[in-house]
Coordinates of C-alpha atoms and ligand atoms in Angstrom, one line a residue:
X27 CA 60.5 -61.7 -38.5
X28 CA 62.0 -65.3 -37.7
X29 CA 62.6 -64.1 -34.0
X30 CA 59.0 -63.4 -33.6
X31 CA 57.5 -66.1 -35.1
X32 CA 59.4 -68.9 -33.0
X33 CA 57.9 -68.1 -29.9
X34 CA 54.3 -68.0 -31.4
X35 CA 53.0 -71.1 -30.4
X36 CA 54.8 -70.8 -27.1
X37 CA 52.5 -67.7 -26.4
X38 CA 49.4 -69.5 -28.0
X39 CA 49.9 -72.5 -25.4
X40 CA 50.0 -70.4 -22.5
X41 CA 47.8 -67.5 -23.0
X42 CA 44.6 -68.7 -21.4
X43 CA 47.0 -69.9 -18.3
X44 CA 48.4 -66.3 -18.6
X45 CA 44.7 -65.0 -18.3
X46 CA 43.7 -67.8 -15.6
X47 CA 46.9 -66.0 -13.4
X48 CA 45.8 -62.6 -13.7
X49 CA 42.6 -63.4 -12.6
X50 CA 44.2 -65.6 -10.0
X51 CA 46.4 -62.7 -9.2
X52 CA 48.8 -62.6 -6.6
X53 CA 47.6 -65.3 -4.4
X54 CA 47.9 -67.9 -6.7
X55 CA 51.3 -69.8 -6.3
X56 CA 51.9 -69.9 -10.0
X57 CA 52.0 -66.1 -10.2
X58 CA 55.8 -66.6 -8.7
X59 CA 56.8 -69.2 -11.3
X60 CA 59.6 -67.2 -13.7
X61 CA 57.9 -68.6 -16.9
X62 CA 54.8 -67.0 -15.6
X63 CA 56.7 -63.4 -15.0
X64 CA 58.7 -63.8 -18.8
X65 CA 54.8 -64.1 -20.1
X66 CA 54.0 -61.1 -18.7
X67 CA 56.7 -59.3 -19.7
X68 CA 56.6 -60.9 -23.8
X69 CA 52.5 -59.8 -23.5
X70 CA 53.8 -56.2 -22.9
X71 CA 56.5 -55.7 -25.1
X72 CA 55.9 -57.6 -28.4
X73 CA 53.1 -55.9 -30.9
X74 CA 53.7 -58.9 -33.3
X75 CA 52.3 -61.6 -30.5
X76 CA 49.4 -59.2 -29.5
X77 CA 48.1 -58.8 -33.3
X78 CA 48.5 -62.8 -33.1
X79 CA 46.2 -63.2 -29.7
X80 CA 44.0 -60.6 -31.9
X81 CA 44.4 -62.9 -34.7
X82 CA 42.8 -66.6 -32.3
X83 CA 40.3 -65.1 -33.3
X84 CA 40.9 -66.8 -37.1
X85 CA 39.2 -64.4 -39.3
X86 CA 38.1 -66.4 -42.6
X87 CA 40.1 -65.3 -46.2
X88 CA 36.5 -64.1 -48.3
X89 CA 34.9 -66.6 -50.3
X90 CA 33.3 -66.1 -53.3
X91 CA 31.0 -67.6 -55.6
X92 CA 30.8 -70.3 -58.3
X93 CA 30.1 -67.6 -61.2
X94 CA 33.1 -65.5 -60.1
X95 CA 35.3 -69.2 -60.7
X96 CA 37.8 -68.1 -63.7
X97 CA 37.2 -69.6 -67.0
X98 CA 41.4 -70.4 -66.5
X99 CA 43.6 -71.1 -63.9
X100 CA 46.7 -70.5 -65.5
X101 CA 49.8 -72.5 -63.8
X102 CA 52.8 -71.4 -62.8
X103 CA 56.3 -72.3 -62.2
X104 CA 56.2 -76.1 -62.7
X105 CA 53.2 -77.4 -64.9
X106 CA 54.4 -80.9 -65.1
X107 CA 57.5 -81.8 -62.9
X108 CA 60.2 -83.8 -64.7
X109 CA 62.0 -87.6 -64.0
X110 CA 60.6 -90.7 -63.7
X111 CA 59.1 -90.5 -60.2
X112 CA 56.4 -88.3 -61.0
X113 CA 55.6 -89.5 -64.8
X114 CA 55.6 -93.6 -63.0
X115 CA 52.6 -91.6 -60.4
X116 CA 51.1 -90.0 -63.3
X117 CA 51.2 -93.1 -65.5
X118 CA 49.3 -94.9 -62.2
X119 CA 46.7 -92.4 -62.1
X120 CA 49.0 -91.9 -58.5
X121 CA 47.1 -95.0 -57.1
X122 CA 51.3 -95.3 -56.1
X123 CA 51.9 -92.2 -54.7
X124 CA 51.7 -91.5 -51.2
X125 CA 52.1 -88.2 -49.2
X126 CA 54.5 -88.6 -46.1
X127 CA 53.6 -86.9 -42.6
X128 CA 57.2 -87.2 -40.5
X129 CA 59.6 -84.7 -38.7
X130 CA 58.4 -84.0 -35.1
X131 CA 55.2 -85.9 -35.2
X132 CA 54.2 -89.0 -32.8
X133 CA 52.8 -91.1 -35.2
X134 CA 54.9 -90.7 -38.9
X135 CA 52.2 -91.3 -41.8
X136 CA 51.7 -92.3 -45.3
X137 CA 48.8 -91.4 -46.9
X138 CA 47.5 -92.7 -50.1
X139 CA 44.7 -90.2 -52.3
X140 CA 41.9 -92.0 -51.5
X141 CA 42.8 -92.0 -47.4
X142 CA 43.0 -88.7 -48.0
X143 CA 39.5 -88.1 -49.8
X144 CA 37.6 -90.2 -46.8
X145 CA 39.2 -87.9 -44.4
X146 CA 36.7 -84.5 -43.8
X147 CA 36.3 -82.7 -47.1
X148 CA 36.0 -78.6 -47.1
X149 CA 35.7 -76.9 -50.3
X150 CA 36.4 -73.3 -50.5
X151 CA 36.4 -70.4 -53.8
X152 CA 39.0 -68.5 -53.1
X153 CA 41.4 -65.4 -55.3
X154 CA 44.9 -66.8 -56.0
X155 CA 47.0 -63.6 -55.9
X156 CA 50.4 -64.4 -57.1
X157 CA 53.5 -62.3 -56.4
X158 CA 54.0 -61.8 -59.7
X159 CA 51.1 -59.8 -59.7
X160 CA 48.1 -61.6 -61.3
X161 CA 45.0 -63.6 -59.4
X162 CA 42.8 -66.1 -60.4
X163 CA 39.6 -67.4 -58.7
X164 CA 39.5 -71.3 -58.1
X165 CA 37.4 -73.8 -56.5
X166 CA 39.6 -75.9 -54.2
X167 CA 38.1 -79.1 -52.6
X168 CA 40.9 -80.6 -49.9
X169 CA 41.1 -82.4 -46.6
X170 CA 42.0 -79.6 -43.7
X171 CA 46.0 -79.5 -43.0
X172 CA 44.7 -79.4 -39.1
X173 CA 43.3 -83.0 -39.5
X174 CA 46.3 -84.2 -41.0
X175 CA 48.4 -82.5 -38.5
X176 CA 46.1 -83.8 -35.4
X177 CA 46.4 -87.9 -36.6
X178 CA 49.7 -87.8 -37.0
X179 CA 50.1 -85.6 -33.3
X180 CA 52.5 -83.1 -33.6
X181 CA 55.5 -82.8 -30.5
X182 CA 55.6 -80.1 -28.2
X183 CA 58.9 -78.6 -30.2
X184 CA 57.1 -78.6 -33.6
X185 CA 56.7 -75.4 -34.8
X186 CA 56.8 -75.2 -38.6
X187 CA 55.1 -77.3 -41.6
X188 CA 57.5 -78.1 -44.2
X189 CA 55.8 -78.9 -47.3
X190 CA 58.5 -81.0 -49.5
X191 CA 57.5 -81.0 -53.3
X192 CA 57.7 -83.4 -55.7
X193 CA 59.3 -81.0 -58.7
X194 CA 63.0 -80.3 -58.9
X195 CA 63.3 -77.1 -60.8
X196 CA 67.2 -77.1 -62.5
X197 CA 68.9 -78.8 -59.5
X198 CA 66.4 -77.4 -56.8
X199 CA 63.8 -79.4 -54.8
X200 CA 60.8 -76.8 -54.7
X201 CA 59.5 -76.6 -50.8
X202 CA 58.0 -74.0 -48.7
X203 CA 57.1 -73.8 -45.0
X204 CA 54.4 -72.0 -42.8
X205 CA 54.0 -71.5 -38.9
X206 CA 51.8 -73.2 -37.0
X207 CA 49.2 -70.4 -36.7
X208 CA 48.7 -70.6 -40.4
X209 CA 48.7 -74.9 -40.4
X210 CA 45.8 -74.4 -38.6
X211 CA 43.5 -72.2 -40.0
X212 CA 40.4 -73.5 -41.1
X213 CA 41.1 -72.4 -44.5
X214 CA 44.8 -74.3 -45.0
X215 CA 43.6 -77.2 -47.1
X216 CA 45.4 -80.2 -48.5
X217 CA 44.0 -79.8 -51.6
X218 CA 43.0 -82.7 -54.4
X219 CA 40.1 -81.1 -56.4
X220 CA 39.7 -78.3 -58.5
X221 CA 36.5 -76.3 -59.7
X222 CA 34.6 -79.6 -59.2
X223 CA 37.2 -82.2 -60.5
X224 CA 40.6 -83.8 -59.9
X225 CA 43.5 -81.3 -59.4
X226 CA 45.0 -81.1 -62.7
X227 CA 48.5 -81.9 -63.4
X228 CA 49.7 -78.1 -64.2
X229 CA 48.0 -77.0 -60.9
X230 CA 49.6 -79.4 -58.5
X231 CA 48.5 -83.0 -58.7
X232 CA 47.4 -85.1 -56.9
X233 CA 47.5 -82.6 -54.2
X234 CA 48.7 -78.9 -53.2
X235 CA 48.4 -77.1 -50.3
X236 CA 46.0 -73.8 -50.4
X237 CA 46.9 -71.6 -47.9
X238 CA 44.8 -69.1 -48.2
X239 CA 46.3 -66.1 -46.1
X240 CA 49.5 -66.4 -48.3
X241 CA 50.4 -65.5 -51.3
X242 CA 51.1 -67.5 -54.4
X243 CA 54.2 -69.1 -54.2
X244 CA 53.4 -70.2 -50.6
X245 CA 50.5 -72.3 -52.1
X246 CA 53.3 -75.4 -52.4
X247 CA 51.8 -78.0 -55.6
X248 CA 52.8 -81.8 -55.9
X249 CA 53.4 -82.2 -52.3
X250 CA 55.2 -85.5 -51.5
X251 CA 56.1 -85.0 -47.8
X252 CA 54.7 -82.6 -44.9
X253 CA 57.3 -82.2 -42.3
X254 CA 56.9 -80.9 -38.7
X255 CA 60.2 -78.9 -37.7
X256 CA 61.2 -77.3 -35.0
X257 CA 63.1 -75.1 -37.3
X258 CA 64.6 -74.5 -41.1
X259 CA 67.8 -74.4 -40.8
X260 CA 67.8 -77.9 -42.5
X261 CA 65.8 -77.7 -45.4
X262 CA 67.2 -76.1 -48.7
X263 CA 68.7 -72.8 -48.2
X264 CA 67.7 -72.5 -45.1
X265 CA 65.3 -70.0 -45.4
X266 CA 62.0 -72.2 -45.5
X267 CA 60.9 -72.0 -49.2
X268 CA 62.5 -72.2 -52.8
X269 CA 61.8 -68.5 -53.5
X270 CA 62.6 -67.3 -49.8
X271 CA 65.8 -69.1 -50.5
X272 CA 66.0 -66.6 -53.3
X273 CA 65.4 -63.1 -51.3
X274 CA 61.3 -63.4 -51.0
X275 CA 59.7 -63.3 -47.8
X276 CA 58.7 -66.0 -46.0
X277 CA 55.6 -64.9 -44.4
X278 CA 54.0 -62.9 -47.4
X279 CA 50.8 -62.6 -45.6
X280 CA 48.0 -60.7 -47.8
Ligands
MTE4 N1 55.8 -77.3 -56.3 C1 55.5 -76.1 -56.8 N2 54.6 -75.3 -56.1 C2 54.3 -74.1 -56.6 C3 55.0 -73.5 -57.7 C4 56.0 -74.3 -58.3 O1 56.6 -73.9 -59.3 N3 56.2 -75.6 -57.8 N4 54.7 -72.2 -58.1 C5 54.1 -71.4 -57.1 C6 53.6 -70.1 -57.6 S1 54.7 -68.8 -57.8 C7 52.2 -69.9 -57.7 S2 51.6 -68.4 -58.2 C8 51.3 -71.0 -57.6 C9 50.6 -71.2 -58.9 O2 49.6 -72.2 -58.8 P1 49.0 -72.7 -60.2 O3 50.1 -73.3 -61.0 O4 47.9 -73.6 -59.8 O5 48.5 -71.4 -60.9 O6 51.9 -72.2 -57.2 C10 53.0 -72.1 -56.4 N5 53.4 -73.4 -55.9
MO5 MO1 53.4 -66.9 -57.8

């Protein structure tokens, strides 16, 4: 999987020059270039990048509607993260918390909640499936990760989001990651409202990220810092999420 996914954006970038030179065709001096012939070639081989191209095309998760909203949202994993960090945010109604933006980004952020709730809204009812094999319906009311991602300008060599949580679960910071393609779907909210109020404190508060073509676990709560990585080697056990570091897959696409 991880071989594939790191030359994503790569192909993304250059695909409509890739069309512009086959239209071009061999009288146009860029047709020579070998980054131009290695495109060609990828575009042939690799299924994976052609079901992404396929994919541009950002089909929406289905939304449902407000009488289809479950009656409860059961949490899970952390409900209320432990230490003095999070109960001194809590305490301040997190009028002190901020959320980070940093890693490969040209301007590094900190955002407070209510920068965040100016910023363009999008609310969304959407089925939670968790791995664990129940689902819940929700209404989630968040600023998109793409708008985020597009103040703080991400560098050419970015190509994950590390979400970096705020709960450490018996020695372990809980984090996850997704690729690019995922950051910026419509539907990948930063999430501070829930069926019409606040985001509770068991579901993630002040603010989660919904990522709605993932499953559960991927669906990172009490987010303190958003990295942009050019890999995740760094983070944790290197395998871009608490439970991936654990055997579970890291894209666990639904
Ligand atoms: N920081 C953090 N995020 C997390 C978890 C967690 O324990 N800590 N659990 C994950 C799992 S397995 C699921 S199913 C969802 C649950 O979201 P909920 O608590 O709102 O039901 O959050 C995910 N995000
Ligand atoms: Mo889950």
């Amino acid at each position: 999987m991880k071989k594939f996914t790191l030359s994503r954006r790569d192909l993304l970038r250059t695909a409509p020059l890739a069309t512009a030179g086959l239209l071009l065709g061999g009288c146009d001096p860029r047709a020579e270039a070998p980054a131009f012939g290695e495109l060609l070639r990828l575009g042939r081989s690799m299924t994976f990048h052609g079901q992404r191209l396929i994919l541009q095309h950002r089909p929406l998760v289905r939304e449902l509607r407000p009488d289809q909203i479950s009656d409860y949202f059961q949490p899970n994993g952390t409900s209320l993260p432990e230490g003095d960090v999070y109960r001194q945010w809590m305490e301040n109604d997190f009028s002190n918390w901020r959320l980070q933006v940093d890693g490969l980004v040209n301007r590094p952020l900190s955002l407070s909640l209510p920068q965040l709730k100016r910023m363009p809204a999008r609310t969304q009812i959407t089925q939670h499936n968790c791995d664990e094999g129940w689902s819940a319906v929700g209404q989630w009311t968040g600023v998109p990760l793409a708008h985020v991602l597009d103040l703080a300008g991400l560098r050419n060599d970015a190509r994950y989001i590390i979400f970096h949580c705020a709960d450490n679960i018996r020695g372990t910071w809980y984090y996850e990651s997704i690729d690019l393609f995922d950051a910026y779907h419509p539907q990948t909210i930063l999430a501070y409202g829930m069926n019409g109020g606040p985001l509770p404190v068991p579901n993630g508060a002040p603010l989660r990220l919904r990522v709605e073509l993932q499953i559960g676990y991927k669906n990172a709560k009490y987010l303190k810092r958003i990295e942009a990585a050019s890999s995740l080697a760094h983070v944790g056990g290197g395998e871009g999420g608490y439970w991936e570091d654990k055997g579970f897959q890291w894209y666990a696409g639904l």
